[in-house]
CSV table of N, CA and C in Angstrom, one decimal:
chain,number,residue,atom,x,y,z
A,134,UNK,N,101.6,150.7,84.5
A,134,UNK,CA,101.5,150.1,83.2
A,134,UNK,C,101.4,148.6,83.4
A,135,UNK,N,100.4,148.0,82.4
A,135,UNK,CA,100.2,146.4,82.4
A,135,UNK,C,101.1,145.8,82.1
A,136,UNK,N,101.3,144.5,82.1
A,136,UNK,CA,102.3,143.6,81.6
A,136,UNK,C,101.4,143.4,80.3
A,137,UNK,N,102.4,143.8,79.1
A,137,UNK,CA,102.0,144.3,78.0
A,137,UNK,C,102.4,143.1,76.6
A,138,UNK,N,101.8,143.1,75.5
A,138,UNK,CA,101.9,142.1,74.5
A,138,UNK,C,102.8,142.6,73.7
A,139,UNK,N,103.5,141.7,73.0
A,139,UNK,CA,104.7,142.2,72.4
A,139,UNK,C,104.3,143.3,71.5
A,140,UNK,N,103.3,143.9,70.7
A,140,UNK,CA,103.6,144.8,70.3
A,140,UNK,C,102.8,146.0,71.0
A,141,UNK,N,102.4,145.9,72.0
A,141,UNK,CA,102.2,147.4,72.6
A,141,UNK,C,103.5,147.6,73.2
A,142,UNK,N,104.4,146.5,73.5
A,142,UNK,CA,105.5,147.0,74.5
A,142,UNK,C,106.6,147.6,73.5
A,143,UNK,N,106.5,146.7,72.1
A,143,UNK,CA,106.8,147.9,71.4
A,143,UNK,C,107.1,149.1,71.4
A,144,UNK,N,105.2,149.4,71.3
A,144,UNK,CA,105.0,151.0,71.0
A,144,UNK,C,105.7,151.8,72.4
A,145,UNK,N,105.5,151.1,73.3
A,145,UNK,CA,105.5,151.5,74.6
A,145,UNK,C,107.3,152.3,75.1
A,146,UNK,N,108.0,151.5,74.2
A,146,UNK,CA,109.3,151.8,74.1
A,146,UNK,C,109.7,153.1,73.4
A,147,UNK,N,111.0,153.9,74.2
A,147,UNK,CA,111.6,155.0,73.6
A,147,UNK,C,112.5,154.8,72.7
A,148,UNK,N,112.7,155.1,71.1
A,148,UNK,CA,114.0,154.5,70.6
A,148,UNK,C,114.9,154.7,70.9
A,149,UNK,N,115.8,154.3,70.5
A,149,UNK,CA,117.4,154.2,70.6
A,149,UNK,C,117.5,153.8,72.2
A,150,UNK,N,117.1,152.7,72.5
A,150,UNK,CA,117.1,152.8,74.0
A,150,UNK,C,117.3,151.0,74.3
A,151,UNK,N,118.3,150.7,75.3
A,151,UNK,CA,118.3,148.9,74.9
A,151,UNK,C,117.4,148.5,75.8
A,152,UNK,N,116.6,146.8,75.8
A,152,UNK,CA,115.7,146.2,76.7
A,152,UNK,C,116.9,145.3,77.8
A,153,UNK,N,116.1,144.6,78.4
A,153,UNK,CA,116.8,143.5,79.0
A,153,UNK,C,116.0,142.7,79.1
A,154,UNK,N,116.7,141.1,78.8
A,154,UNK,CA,115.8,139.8,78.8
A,154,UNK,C,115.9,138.8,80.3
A,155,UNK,N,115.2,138.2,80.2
A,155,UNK,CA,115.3,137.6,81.7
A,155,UNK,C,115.1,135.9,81.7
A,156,UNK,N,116.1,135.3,82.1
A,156,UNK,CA,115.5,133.9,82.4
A,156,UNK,C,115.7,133.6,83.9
A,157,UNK,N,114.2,133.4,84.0
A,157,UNK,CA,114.3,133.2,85.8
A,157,UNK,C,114.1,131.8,86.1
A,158,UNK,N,115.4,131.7,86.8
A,158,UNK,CA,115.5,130.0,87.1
A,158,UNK,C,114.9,130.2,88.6
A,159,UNK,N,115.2,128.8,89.5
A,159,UNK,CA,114.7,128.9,90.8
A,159,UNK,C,115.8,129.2,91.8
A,160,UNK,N,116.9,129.0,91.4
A,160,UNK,CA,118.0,129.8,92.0
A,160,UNK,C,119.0,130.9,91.6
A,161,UNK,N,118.6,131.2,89.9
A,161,UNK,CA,119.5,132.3,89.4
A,161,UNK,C,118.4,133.4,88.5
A,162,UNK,N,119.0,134.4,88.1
A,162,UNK,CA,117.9,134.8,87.2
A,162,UNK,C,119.0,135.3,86.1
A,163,UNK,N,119.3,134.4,84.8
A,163,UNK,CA,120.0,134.7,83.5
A,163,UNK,C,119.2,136.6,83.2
A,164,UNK,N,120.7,137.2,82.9
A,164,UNK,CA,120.1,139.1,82.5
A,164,UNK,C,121.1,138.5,81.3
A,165,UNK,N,120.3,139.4,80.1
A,165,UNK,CA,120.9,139.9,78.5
A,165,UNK,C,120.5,141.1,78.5
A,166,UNK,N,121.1,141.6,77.7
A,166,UNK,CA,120.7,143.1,77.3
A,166,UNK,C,121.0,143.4,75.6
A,167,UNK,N,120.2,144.0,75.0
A,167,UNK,CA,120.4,144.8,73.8
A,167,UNK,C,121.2,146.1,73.5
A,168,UNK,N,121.2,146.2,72.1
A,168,UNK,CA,122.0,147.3,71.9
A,168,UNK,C,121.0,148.3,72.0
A,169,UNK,N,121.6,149.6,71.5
A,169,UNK,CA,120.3,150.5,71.9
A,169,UNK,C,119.5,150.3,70.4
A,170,UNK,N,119.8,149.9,69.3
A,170,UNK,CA,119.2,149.8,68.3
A,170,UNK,C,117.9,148.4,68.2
A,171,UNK,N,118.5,147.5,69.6
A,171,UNK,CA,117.6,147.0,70.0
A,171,UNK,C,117.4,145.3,68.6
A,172,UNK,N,119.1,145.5,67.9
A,172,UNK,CA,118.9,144.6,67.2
A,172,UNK,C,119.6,143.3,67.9
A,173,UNK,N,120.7,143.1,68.5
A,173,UNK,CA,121.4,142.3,68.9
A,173,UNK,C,121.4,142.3,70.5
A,174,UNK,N,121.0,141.2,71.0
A,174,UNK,CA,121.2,140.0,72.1
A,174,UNK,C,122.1,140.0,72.7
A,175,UNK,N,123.3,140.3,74.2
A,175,UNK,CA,123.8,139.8,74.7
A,175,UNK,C,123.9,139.6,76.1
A,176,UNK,N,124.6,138.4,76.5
A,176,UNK,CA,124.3,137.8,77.7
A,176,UNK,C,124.7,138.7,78.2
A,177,UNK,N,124.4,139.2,79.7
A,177,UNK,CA,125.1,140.0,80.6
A,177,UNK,C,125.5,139.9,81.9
A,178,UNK,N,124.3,139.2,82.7
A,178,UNK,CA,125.1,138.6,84.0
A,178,UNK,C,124.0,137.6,84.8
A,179,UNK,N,124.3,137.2,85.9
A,179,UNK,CA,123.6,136.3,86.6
A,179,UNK,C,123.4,136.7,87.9
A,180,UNK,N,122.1,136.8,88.1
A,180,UNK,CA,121.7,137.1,89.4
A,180,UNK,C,121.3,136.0,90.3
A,181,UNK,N,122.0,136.0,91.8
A,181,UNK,CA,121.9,134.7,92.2
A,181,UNK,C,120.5,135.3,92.7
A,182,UNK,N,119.5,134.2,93.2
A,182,UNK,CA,118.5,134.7,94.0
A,182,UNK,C,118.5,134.4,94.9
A,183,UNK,N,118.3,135.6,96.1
A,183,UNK,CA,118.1,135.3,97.5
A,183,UNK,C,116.6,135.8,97.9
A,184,UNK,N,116.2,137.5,98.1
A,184,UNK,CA,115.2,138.0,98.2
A,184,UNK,C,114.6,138.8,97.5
A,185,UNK,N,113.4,138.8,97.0
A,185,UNK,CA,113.1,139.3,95.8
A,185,UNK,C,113.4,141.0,95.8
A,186,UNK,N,113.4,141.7,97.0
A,186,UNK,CA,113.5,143.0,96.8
A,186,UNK,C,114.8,143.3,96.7
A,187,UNK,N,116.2,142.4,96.8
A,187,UNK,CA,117.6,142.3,96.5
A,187,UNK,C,117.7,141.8,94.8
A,188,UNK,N,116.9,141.3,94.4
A,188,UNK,CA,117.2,140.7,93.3
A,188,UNK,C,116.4,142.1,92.0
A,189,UNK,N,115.6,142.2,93.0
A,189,UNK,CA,115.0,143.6,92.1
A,189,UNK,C,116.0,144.4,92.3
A,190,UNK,N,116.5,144.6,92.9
A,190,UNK,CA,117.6,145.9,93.2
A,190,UNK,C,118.9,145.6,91.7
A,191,UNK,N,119.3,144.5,92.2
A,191,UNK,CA,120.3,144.0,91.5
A,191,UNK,C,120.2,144.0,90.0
A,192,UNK,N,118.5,143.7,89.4
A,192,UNK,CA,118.3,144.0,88.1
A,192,UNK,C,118.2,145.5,87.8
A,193,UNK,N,117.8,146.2,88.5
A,193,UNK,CA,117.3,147.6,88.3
A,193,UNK,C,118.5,148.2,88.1
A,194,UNK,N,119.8,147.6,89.1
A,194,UNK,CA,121.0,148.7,89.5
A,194,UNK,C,121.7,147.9,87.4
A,195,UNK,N,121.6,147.0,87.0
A,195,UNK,CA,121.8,146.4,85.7
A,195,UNK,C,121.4,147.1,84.8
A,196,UNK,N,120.0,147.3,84.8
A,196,UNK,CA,119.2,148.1,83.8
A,196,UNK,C,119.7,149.7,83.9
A,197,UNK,N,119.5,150.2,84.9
A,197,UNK,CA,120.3,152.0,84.8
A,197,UNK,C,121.8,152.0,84.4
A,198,UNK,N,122.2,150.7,84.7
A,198,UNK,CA,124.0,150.7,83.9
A,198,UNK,C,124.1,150.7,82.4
A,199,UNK,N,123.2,150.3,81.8
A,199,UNK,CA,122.9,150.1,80.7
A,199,UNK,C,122.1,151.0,79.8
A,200,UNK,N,121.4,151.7,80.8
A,200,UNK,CA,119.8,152.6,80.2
A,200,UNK,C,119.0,152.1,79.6
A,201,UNK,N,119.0,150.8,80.3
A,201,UNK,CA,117.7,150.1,79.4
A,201,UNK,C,116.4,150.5,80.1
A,202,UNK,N,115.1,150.3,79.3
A,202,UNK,CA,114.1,151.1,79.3
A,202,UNK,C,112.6,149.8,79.5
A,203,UNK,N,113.1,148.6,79.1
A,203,UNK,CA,112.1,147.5,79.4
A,203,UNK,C,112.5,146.2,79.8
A,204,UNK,N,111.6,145.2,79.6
A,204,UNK,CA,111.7,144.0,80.3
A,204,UNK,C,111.1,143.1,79.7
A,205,UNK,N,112.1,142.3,78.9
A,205,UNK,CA,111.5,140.7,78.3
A,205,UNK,C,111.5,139.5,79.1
A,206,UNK,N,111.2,138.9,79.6
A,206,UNK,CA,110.6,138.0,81.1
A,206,UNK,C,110.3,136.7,79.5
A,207,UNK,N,111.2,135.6,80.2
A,207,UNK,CA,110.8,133.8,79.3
A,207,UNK,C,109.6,133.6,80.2
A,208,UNK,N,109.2,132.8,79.1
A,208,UNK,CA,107.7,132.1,79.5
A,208,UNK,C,108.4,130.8,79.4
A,209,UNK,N,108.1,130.1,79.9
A,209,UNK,CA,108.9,128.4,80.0
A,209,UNK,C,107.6,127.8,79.6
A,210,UNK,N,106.4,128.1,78.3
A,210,UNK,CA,105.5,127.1,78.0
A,210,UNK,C,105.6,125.7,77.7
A,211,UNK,N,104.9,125.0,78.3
A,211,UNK,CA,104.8,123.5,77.8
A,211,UNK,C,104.4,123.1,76.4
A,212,UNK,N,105.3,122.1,75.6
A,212,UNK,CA,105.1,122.2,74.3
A,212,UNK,C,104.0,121.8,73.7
A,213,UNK,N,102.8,121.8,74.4
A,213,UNK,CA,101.0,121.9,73.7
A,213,UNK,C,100.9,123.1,73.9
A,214,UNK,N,101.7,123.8,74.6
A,214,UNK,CA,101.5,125.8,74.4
A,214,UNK,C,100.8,126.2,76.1
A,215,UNK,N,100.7,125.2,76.6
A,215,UNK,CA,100.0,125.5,77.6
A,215,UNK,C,100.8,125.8,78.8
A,216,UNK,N,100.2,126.7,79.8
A,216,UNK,CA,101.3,127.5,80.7
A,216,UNK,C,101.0,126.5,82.0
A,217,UNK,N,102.4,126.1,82.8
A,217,UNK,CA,102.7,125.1,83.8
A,217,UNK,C,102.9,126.5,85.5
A,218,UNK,N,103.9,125.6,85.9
A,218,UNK,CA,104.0,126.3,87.2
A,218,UNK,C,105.2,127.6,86.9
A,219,UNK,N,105.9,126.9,86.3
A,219,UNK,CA,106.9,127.9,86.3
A,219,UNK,C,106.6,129.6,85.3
A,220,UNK,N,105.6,129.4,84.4
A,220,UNK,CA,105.1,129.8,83.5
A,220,UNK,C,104.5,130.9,84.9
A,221,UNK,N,103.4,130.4,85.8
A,221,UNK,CA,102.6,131.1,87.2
A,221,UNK,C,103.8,131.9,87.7
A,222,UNK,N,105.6,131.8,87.9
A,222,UNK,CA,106.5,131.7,88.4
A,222,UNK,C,106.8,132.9,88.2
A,223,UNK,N,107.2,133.0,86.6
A,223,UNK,CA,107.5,134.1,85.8
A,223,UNK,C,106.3,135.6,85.6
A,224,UNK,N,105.6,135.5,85.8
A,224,UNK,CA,104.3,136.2,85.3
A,224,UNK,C,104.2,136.6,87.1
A,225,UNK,N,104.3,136.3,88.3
A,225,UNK,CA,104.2,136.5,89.1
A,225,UNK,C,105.3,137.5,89.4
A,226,UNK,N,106.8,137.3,88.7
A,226,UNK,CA,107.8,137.8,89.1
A,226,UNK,C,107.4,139.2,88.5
A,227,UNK,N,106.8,139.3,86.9
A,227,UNK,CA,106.7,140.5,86.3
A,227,UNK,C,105.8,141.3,86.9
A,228,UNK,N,104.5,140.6,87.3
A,228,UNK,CA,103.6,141.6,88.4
A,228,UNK,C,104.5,142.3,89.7
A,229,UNK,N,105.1,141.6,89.9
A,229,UNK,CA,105.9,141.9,91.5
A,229,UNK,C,107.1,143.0,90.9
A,230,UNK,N,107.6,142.5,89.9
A,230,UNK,CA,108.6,144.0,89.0
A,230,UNK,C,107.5,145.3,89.1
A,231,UNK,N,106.1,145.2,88.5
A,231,UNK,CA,105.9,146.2,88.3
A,231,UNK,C,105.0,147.3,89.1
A,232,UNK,N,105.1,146.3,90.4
A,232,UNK,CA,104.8,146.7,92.0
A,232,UNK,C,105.6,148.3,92.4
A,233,UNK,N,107.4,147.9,92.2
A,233,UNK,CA,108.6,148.6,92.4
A,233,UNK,C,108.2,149.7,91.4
A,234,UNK,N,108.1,149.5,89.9
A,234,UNK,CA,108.3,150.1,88.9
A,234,UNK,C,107.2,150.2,88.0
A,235,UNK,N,106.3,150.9,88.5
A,235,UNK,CA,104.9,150.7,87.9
A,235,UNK,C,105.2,151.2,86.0
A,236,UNK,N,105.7,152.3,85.7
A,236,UNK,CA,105.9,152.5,84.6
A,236,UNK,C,107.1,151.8,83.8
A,237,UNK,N,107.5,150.5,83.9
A,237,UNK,CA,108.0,150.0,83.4
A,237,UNK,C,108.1,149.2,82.7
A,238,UNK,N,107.9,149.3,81.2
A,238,UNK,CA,107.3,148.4,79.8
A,238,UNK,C,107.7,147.3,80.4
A,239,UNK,N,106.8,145.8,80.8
A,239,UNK,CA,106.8,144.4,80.8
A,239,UNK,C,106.8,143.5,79.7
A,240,UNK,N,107.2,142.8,78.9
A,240,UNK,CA,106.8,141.7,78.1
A,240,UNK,C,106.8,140.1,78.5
A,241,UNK,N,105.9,139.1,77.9
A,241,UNK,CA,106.7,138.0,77.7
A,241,UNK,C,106.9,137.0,76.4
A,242,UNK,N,108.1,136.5,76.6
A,242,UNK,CA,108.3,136.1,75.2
A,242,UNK,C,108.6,134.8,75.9
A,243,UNK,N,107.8,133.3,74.8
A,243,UNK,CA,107.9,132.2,74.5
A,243,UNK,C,109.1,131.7,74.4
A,244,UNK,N,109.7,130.9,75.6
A,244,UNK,CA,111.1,130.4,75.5
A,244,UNK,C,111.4,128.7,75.7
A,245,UNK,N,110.2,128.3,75.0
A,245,UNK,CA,110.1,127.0,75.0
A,245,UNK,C,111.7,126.4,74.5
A,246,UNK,N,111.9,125.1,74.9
A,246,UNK,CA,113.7,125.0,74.9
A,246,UNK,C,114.9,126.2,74.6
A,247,UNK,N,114.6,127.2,75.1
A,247,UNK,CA,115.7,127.8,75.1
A,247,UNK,C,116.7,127.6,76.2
A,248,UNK,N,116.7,126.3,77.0
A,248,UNK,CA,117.8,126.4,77.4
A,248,UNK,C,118.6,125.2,76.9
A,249,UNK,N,117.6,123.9,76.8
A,249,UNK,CA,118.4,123.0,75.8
A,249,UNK,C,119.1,123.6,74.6
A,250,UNK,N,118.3,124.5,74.0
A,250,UNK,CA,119.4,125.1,72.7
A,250,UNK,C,120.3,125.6,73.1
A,251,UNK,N,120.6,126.7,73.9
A,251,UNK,CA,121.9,127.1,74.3
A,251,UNK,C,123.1,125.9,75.1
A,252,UNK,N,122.4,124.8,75.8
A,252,UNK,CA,123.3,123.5,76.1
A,252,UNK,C,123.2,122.9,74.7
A,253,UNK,N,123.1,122.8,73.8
A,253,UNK,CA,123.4,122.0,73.3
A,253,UNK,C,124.9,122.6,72.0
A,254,UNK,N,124.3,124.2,71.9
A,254,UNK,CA,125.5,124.8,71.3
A,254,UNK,C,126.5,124.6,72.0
A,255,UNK,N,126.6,124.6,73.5
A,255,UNK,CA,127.9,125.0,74.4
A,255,UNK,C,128.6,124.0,74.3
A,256,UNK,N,128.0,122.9,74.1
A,256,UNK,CA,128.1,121.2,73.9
A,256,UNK,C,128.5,120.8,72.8
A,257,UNK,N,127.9,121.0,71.7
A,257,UNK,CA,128.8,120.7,70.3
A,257,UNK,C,129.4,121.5,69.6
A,258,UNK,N,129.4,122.9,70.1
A,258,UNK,CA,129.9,123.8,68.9
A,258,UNK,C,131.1,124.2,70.1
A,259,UNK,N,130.9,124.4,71.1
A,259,UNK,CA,132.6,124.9,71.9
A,259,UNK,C,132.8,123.9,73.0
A,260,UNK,N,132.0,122.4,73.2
A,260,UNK,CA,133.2,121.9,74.1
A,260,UNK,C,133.0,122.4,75.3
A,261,UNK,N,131.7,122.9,75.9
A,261,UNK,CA,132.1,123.4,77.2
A,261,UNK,C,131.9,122.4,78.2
A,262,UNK,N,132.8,122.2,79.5
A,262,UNK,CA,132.3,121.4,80.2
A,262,UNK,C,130.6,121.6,81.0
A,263,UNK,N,130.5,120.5,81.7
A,263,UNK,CA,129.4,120.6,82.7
A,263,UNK,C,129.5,121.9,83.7
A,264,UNK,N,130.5,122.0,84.3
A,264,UNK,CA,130.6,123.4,85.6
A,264,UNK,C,130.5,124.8,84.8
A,265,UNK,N,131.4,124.7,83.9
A,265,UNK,CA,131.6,126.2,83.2
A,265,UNK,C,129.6,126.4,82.1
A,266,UNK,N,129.7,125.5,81.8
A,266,UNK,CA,127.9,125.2,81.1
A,266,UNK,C,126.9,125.8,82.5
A,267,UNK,N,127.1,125.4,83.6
A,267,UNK,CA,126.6,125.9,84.8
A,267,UNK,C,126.6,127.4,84.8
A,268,UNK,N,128.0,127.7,84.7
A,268,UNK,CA,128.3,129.3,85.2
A,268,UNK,C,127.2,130.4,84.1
A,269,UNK,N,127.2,129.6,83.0
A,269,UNK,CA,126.4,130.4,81.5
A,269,UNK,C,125.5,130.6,81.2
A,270,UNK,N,125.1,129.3,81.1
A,270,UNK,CA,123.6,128.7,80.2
A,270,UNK,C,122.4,129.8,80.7
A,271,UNK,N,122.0,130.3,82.2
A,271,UNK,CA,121.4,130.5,82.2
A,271,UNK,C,121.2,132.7,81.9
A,272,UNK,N,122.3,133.0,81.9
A,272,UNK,CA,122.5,134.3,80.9
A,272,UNK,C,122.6,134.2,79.3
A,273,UNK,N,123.2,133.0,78.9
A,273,UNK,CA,122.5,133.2,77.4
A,273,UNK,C,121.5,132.8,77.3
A,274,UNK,N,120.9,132.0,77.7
A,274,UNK,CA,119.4,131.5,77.5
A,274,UNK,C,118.5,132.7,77.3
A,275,UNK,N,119.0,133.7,78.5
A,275,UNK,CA,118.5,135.6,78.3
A,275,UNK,C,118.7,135.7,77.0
A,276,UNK,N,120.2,135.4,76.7
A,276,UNK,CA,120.2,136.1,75.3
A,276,UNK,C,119.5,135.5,74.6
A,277,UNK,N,118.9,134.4,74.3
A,277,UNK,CA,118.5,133.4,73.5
A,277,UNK,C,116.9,134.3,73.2
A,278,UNK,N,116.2,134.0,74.5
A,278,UNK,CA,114.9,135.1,74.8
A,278,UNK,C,114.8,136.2,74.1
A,279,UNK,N,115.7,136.7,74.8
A,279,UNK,CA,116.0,138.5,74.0
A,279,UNK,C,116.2,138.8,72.9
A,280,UNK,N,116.8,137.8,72.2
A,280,UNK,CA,117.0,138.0,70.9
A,280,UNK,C,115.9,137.5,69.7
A,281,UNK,N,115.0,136.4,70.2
A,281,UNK,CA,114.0,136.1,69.9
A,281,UNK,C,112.5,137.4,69.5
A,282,UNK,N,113.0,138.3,70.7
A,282,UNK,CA,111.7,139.0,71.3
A,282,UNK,C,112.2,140.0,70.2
A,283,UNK,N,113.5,140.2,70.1
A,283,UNK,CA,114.5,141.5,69.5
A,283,UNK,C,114.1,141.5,67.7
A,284,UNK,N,113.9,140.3,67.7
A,284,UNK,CA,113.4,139.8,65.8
A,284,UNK,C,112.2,140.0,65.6
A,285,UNK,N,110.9,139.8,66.5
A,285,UNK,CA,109.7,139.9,66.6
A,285,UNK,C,109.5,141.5,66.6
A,286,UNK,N,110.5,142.4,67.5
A,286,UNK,CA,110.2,143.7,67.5
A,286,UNK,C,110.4,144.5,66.4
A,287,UNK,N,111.2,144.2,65.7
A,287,UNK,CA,111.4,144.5,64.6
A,287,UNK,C,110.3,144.6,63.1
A,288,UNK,N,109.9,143.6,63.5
A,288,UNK,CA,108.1,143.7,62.6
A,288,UNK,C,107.4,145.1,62.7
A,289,UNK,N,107.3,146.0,63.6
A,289,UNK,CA,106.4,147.0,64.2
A,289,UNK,C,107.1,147.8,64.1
């Protein structure tokens, strides 16, 4: 299966079944996960990265704990909309997911500042410091993705 546009991955989906969101940093990869109704977003854990066929393991052994059934992957577009390196980064990671897991519904969803938004909530609305902001930002920023992708699915 292709790395697919948000609404074939839609269709592509079994109901009642949750996704998982991804923000892939250069040393961590932020995981969220949905409910199975696939309406609500939450952070779930952080994968440190070492080698990609451990880090696949690590999301895959996440996703079967969960029964999730797909993959929302951030696009980190530049705000003229245009796709940079990290954008090559992510899209490279989903081709290489779907190497392991050829039938497994891909998306990507537009996550232009989603991680300034989630620092700046952690920041004025709870006070978190710099280290603990470290430990987070980059699993909600998943959720941030995921939940974005989670409102758009919902149209279809």
């Amino acid at each position: 299966m292709p790395v697919l546009d948000i609404e074939d991955f839609a269709a592509a989906l079994p109901q009642y079944a949750p996704v998982v969101g991804l923000d892939p940093g250069e040393k961590t990869i932020g995981v969220a996960v949905s409910d199975v109704t696939r309406t609500v977003a939450s952070p779930l854990a952080l994968i440190e990265k070492t080698k990609f066929s451990k880090d696949a393991e690590a999301l895959f052994k996440l996703m079967d704990s969960r029964g999730a059934v797909g993959i929302v992957i951030g696009l980190p577009m530049n705000m003229d909309g245009t796709e940079g390196v990290r954008c090559q980064s992510n899209r490279a990671l989903g081709r290489n997911l779907l190497r392991l897991k050829p039938d497994l519904p891909i998306t990507f969803w537009d996550e232009r500042l989603s991680t300034a938004a989630v620092t700046r909530v952690l920041i004025e609305e709870h006070d978190v410091n710099r280290k603990r902001r470290a430990e987070v930002v980059d699993k909600m920023a998943a959720g941030w993705i995921l939940q974005g992708a989670l409102e758009r699915l919902r149209a279809f």
